[in-house]
PDB file of C-alpha atoms in Angstrom:
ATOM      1  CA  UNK C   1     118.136  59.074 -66.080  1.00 80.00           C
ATOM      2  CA  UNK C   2     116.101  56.540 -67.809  1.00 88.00           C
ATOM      3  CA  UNK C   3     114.255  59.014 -70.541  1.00 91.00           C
ATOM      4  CA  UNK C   4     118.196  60.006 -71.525  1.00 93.00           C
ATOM      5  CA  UNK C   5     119.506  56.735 -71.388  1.00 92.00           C
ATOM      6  CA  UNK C   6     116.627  55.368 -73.613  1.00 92.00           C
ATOM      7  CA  UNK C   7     116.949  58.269 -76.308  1.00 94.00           C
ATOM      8  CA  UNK C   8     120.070  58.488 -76.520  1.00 94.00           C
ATOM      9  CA  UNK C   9     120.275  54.561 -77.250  1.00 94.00           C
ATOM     10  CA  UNK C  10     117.906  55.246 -80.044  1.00 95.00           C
ATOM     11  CA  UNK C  11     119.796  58.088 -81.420  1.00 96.00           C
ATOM     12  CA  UNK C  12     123.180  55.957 -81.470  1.00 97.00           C
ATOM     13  CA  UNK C  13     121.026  53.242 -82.946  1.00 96.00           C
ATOM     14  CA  UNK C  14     119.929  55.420 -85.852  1.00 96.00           C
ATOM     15  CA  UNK C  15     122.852  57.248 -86.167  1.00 97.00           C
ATOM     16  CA  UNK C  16     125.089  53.859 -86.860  1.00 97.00           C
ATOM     17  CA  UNK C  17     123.415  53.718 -90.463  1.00 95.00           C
ATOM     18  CA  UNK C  18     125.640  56.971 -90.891  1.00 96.00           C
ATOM     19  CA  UNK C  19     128.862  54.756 -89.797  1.00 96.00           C
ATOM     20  CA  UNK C  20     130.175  57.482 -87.307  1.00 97.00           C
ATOM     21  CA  UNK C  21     133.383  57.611 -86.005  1.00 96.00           C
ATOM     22  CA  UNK C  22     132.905  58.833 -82.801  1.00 97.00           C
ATOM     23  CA  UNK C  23     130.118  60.604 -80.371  1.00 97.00           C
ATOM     24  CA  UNK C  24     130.410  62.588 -77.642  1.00 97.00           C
ATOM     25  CA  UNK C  25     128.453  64.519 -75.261  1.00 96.00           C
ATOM     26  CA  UNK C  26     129.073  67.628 -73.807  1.00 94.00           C
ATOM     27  CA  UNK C  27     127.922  70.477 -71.523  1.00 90.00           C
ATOM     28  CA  UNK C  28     125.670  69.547 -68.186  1.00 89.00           C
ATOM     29  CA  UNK C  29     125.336  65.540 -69.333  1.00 86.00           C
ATOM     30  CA  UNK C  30     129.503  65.287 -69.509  1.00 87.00           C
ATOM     31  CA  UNK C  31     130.317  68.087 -66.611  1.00 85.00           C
ATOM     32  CA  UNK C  32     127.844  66.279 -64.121  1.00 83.00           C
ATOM     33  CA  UNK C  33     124.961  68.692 -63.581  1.00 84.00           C
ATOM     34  CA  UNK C  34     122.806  67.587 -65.933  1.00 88.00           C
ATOM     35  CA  UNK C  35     118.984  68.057 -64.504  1.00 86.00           C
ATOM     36  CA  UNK C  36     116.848  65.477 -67.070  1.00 86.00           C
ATOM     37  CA  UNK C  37     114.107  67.171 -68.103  1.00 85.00           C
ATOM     38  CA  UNK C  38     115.745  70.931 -67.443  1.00 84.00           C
ATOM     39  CA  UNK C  39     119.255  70.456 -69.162  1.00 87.00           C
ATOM     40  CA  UNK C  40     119.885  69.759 -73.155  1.00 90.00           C
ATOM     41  CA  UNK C  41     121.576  67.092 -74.276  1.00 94.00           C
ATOM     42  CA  UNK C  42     124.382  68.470 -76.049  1.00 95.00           C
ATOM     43  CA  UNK C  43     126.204  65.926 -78.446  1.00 97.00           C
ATOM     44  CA  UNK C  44     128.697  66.172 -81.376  1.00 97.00           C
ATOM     45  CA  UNK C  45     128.724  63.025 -84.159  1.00 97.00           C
ATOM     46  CA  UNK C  46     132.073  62.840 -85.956  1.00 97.00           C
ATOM     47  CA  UNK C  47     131.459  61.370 -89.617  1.00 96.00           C
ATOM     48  CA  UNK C  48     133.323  59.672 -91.329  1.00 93.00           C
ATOM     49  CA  UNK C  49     133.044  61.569 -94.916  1.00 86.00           C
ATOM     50  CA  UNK C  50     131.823  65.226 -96.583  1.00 88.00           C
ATOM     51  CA  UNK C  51     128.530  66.045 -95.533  1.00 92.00           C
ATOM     52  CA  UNK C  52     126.412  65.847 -98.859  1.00 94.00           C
ATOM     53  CA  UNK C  53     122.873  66.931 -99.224  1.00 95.00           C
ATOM     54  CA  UNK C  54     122.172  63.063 -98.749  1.00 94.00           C
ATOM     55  CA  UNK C  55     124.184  63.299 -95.286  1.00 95.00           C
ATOM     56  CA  UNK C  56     121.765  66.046 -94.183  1.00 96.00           C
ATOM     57  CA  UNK C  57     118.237  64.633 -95.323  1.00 96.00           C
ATOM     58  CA  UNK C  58     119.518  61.526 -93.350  1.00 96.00           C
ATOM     59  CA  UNK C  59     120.404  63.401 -90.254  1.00 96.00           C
ATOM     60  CA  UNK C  60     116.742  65.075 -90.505  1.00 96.00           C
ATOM     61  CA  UNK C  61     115.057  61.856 -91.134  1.00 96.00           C
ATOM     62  CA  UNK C  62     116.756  60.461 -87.838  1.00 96.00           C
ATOM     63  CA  UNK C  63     116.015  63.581 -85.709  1.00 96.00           C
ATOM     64  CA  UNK C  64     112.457  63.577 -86.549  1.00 96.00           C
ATOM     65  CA  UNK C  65     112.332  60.201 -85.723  1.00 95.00           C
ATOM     66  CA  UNK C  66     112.879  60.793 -82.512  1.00 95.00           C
ATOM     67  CA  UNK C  67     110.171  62.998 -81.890  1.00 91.00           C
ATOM     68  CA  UNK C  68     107.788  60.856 -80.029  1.00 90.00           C
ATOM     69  CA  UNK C  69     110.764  60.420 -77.548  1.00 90.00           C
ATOM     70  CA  UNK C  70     109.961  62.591 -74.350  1.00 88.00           C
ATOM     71  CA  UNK C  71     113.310  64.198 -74.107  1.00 92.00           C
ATOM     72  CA  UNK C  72     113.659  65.164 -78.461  1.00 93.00           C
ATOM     73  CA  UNK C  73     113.334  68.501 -78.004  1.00 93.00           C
ATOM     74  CA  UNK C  74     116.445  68.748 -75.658  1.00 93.00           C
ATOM     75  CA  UNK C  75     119.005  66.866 -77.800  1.00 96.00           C
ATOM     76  CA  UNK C  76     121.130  68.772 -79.699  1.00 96.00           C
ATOM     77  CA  UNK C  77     124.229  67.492 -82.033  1.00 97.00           C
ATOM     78  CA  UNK C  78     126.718  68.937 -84.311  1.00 97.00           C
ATOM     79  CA  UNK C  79     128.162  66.824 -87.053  1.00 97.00           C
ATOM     80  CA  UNK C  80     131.979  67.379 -87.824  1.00 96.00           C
ATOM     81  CA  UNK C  81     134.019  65.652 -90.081  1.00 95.00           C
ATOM     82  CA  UNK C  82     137.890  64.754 -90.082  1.00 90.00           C
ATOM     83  CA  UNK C  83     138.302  67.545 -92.801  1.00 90.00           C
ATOM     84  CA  UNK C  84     136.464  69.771 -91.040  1.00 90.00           C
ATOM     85  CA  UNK C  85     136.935  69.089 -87.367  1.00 92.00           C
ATOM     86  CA  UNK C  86     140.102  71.326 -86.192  1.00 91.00           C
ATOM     87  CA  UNK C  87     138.355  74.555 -87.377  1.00 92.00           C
ATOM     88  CA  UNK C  88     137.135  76.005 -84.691  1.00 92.00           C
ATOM     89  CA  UNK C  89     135.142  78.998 -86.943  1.00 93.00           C
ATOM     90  CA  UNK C  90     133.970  76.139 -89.616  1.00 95.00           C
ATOM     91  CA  UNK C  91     130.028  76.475 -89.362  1.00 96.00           C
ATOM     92  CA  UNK C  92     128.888  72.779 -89.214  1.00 96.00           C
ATOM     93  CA  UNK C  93     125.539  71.426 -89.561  1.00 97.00           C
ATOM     94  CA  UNK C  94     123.859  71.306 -86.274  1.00 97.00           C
ATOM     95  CA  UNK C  95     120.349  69.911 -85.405  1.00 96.00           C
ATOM     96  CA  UNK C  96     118.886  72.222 -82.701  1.00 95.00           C
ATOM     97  CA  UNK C  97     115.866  73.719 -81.762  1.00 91.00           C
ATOM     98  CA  UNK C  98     113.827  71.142 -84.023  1.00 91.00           C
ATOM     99  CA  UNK C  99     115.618  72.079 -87.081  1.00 93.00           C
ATOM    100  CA  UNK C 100     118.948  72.100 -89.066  1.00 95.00           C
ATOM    101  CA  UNK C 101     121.485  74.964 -88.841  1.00 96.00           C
ATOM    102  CA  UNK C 102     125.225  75.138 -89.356  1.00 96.00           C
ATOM    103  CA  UNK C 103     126.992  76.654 -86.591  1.00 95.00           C
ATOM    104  CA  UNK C 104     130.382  76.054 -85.415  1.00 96.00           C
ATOM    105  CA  UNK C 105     131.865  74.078 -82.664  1.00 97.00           C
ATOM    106  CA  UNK C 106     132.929  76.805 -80.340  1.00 96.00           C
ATOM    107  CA  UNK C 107     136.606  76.596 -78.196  1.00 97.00           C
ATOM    108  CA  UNK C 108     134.732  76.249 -75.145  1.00 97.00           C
ATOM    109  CA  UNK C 109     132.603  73.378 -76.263  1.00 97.00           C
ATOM    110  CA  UNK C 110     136.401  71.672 -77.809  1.00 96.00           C
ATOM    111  CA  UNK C 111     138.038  72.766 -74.463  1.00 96.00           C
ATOM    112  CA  UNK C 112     134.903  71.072 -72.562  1.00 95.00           C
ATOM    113  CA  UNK C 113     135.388  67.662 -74.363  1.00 96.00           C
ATOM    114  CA  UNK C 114     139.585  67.647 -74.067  1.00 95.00           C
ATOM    115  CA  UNK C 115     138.829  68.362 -70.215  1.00 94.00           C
ATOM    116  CA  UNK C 116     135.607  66.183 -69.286  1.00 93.00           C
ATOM    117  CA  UNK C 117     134.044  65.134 -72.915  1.00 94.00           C
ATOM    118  CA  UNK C 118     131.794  61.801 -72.634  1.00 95.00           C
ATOM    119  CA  UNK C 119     132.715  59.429 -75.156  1.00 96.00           C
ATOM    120  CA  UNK C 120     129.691  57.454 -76.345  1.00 96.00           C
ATOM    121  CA  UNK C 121     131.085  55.946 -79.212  1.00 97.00           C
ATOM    122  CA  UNK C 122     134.274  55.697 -80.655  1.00 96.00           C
ATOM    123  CA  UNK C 123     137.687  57.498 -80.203  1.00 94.00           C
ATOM    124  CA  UNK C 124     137.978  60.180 -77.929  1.00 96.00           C
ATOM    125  CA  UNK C 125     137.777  63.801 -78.697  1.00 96.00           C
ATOM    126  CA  UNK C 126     141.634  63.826 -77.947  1.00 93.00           C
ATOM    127  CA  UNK C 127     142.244  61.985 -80.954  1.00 91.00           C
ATOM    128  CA  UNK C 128     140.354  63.603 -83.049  1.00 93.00           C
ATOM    129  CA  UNK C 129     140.487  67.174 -81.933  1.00 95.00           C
ATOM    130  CA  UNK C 130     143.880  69.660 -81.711  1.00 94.00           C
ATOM    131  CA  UNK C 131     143.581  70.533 -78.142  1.00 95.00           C
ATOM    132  CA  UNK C 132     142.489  74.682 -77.081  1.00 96.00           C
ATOM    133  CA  UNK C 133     145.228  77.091 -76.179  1.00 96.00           C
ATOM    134  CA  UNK C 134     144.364  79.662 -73.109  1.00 97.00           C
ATOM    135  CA  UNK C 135     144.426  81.987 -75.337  1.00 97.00           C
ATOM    136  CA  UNK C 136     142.392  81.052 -78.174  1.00 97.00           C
ATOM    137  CA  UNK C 137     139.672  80.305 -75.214  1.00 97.00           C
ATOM    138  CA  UNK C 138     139.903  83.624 -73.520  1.00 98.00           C
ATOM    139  CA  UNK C 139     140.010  85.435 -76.531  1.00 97.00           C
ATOM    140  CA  UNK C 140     136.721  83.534 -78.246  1.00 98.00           C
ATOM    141  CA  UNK C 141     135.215  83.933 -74.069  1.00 98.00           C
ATOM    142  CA  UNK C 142     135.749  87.700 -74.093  1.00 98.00           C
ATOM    143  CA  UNK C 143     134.300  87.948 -77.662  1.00 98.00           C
ATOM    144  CA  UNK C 144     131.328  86.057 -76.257  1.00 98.00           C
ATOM    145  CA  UNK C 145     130.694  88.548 -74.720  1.00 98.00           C
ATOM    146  CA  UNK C 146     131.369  91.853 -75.931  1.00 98.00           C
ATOM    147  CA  UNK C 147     129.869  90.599 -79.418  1.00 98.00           C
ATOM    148  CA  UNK C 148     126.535  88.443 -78.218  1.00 98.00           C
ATOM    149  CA  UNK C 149     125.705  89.105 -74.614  1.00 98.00           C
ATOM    150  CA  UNK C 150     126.783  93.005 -74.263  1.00 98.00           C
ATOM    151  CA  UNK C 151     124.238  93.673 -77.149  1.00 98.00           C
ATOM    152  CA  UNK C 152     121.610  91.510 -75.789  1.00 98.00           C
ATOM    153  CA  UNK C 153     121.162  93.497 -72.295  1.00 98.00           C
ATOM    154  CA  UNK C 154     119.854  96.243 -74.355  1.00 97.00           C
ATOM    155  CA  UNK C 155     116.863  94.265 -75.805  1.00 97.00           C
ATOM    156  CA  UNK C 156     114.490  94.245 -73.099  1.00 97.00           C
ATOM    157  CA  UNK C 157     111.883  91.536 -74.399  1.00 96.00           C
ATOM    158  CA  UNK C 158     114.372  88.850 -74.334  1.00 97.00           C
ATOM    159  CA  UNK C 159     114.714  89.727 -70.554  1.00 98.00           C
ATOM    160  CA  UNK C 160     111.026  88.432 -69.875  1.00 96.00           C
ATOM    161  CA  UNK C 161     112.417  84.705 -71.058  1.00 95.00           C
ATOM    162  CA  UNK C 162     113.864  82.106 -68.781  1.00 94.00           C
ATOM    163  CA  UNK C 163     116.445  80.976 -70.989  1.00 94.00           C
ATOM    164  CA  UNK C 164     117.866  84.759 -71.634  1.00 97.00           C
ATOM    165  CA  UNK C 165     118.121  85.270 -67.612  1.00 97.00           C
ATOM    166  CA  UNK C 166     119.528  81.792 -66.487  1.00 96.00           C
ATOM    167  CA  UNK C 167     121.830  82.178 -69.707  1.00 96.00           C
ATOM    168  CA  UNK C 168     122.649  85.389 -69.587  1.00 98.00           C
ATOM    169  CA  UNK C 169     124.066  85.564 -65.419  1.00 98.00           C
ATOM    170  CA  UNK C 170     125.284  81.832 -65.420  1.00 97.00           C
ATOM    171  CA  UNK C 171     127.827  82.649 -68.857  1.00 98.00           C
ATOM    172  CA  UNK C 172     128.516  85.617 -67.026  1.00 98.00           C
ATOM    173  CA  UNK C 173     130.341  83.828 -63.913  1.00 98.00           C
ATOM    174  CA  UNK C 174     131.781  80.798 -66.043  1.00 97.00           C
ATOM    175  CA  UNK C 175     133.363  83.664 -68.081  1.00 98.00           C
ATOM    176  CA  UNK C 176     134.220  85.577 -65.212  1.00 98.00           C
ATOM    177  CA  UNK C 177     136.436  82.198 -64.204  1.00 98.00           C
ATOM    178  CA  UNK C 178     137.370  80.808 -67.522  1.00 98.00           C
ATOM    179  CA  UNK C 179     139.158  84.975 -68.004  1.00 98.00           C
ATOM    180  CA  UNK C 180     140.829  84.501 -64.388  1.00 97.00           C
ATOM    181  CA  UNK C 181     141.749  80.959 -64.294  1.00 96.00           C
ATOM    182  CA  UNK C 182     141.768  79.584 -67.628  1.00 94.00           C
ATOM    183  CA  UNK C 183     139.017  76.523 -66.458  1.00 94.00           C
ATOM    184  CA  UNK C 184     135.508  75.925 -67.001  1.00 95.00           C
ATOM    185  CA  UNK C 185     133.232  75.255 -64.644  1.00 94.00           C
ATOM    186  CA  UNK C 186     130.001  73.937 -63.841  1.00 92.00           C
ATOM    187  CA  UNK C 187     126.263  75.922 -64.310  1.00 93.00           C
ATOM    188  CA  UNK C 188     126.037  75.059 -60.647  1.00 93.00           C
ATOM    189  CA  UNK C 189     129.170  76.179 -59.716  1.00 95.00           C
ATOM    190  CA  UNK C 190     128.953  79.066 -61.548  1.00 96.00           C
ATOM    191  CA  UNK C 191     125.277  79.530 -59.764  1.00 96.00           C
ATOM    192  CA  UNK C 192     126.747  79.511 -56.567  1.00 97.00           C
ATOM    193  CA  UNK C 193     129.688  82.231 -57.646  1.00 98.00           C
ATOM    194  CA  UNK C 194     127.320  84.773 -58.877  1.00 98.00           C
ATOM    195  CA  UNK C 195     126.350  86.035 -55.157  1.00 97.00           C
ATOM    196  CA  UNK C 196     130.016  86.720 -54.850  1.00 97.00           C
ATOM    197  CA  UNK C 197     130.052  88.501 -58.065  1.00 97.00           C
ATOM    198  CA  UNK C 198     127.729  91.068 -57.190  1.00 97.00           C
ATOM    199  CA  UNK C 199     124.637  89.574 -58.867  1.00 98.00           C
ATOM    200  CA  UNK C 200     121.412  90.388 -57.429  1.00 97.00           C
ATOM    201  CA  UNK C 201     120.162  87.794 -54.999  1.00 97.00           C
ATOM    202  CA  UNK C 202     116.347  87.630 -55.786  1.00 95.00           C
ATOM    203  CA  UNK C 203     117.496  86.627 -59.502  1.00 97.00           C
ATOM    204  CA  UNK C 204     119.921  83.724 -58.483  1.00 97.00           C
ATOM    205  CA  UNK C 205     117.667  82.360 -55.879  1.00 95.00           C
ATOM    206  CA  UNK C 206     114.890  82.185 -59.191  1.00 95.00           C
ATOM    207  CA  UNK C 207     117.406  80.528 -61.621  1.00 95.00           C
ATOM    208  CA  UNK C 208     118.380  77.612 -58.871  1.00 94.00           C
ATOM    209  CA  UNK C 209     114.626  76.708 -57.988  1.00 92.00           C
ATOM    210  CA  UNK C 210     114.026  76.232 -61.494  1.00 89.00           C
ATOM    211  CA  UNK C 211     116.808  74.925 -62.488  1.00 87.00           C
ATOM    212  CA  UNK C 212     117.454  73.000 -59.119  1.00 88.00           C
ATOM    213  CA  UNK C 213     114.041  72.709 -57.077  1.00 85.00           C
ATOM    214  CA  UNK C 214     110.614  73.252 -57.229  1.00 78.00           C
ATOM    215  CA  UNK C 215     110.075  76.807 -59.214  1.00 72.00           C
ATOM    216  CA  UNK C 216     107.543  78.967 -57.566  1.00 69.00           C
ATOM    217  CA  UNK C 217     104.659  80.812 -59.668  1.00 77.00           C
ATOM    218  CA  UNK C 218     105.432  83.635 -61.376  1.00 79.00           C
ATOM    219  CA  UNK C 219     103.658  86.785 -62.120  1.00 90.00           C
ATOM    220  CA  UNK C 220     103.880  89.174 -64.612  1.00 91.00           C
ATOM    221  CA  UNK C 221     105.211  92.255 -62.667  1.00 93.00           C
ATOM    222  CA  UNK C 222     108.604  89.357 -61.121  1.00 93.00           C
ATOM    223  CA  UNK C 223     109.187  88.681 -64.585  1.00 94.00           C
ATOM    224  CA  UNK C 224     109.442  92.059 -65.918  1.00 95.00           C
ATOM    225  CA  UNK C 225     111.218  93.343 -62.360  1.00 96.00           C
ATOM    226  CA  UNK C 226     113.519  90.145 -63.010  1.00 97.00           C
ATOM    227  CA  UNK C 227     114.781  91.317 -66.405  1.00 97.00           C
ATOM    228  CA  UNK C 228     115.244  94.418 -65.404  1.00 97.00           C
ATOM    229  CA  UNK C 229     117.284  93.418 -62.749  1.00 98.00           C
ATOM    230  CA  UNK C 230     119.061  91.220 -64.412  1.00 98.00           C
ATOM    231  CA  UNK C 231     119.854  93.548 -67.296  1.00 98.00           C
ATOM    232  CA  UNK C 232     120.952  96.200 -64.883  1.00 98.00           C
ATOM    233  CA  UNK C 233     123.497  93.535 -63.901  1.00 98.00           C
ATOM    234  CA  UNK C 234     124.843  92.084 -66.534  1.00 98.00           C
ATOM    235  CA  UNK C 235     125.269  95.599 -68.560  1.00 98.00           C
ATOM    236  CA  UNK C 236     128.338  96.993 -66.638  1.00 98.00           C
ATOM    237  CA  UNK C 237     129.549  93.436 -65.403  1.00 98.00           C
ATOM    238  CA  UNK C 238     130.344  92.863 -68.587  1.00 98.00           C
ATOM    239  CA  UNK C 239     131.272  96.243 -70.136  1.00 98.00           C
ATOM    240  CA  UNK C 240     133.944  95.646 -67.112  1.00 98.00           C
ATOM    241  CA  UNK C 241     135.298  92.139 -67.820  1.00 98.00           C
ATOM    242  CA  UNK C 242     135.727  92.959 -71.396  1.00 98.00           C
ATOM    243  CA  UNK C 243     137.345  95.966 -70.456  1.00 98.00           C
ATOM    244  CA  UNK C 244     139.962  93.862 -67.968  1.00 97.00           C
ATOM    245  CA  UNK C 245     140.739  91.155 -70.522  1.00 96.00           C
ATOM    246  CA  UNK C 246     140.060  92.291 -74.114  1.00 84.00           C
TER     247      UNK C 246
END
């Protein structure tokens, strides 16, 4: 992991100027199925004071710094603050997707860091975050997705996109778990539960050789076909989990 090593060493470096308190990574690179050059690098940067318009000119400056790094485009971090930290609906600002947002840190991503969160700098997240109650996580889980996913099925153009397909089945099984079990698990895990789960085979076997292998070429009639399939899925799968825990 040599391209994530070396930008994330430049992003701490840059970062320091901002005297953080801690950072962390999440998702794949902390749960141990990160693929470089396939997974994002999910991060959160606790600061030390408000976030002022300064604070966020600074962030940009450093982000688009990084650009020339090979891996940029997959790092993503959230910047909390001690004030703002133990809200889990708080909307904080978030570089992602080559820009600035404010979104919040979810209770699966807080959960994720209490259970398996990489500390790479700083306190822990267990110091500086209240830790997720089953229920708070199952509720915000089934919310998920009744309120994001269940209305996405119905929009067939996001179906011809990777990101919707791979996204769309692999939530499905972690929430399928998370709703039964109250743990998180792996993309690959949840990859390899999907079979079980009544998802349809042709789609799993795409999302783990691009995700996992070599990805074969596409054409345009698999992609729409896999949407389609994958929508036919995912619209009752969830309309029953939500219907069994919300």
């Amino acid at each position: 992991m040599q391209k994530t090593d070396a930008l994330s060493a430049r992003f701490l470096d840059g970062l320091m100027a901002l005297s953080p308190t801690a950072v962390w990574a999440h998702g794949s690179l902390a749960g141990g199925d990160y693929q470089e050059g396939r997974s994002d690098l999910d991060l959160i940067a606790v600061l030390p004071e408000t976030i002022t318009l300064r604070t966020v000119r600074r962030v940009v400056a450093l982000h688009r710094g990084l650009r020339a790094e090979p891996l940029a485009p997959q790092l993503h971090c959230s910047y909390l603050t001690p004030r703002t930290s133990a809200d889990a609906e708080h909307p904080h600002l978030t570089w992602a997707h080559d820009h600035v947002m404010r979104r919040p840190v979810t209770p699966v991503t807080r959960r994720e860091l209490h259970a398996f969160g990489r500390v790479l700098y700083g306190e822990a997240p267990t110091g500086l975050l209240p830790p997720v109650p089953d229920g708070e996580l199952a509720a915000f889980v089934v919310r998920d997705q009744r309120d994001f996913w269940r209305p996405a099925v119905d929009k067939a153009r996001l179906w011809r996109q990777d990101v919707w397909v791979d996204l769309g089945l692999l939530t499905f099984a972690r929430a399928d778990v998370t709703l039964r079990e109250a743990r998180l698990i792996s993309k690959r895990e949840a990859l390899e539960l999907l079979p079980g789960l009544g998802a349809p085979t042709e789609v799993v076997d795409d999302i783990r050789r691009r995700r996992y292998e070599e990805p074969a070429r596409r054409t345009e009639d698999w992609t729409a076909r896999r949407g389609e399939l994958a929508r036919a899925y995912l619209g009752p799968a969830i309309d029953r989990l939500v219907s069994a825990y919300g």
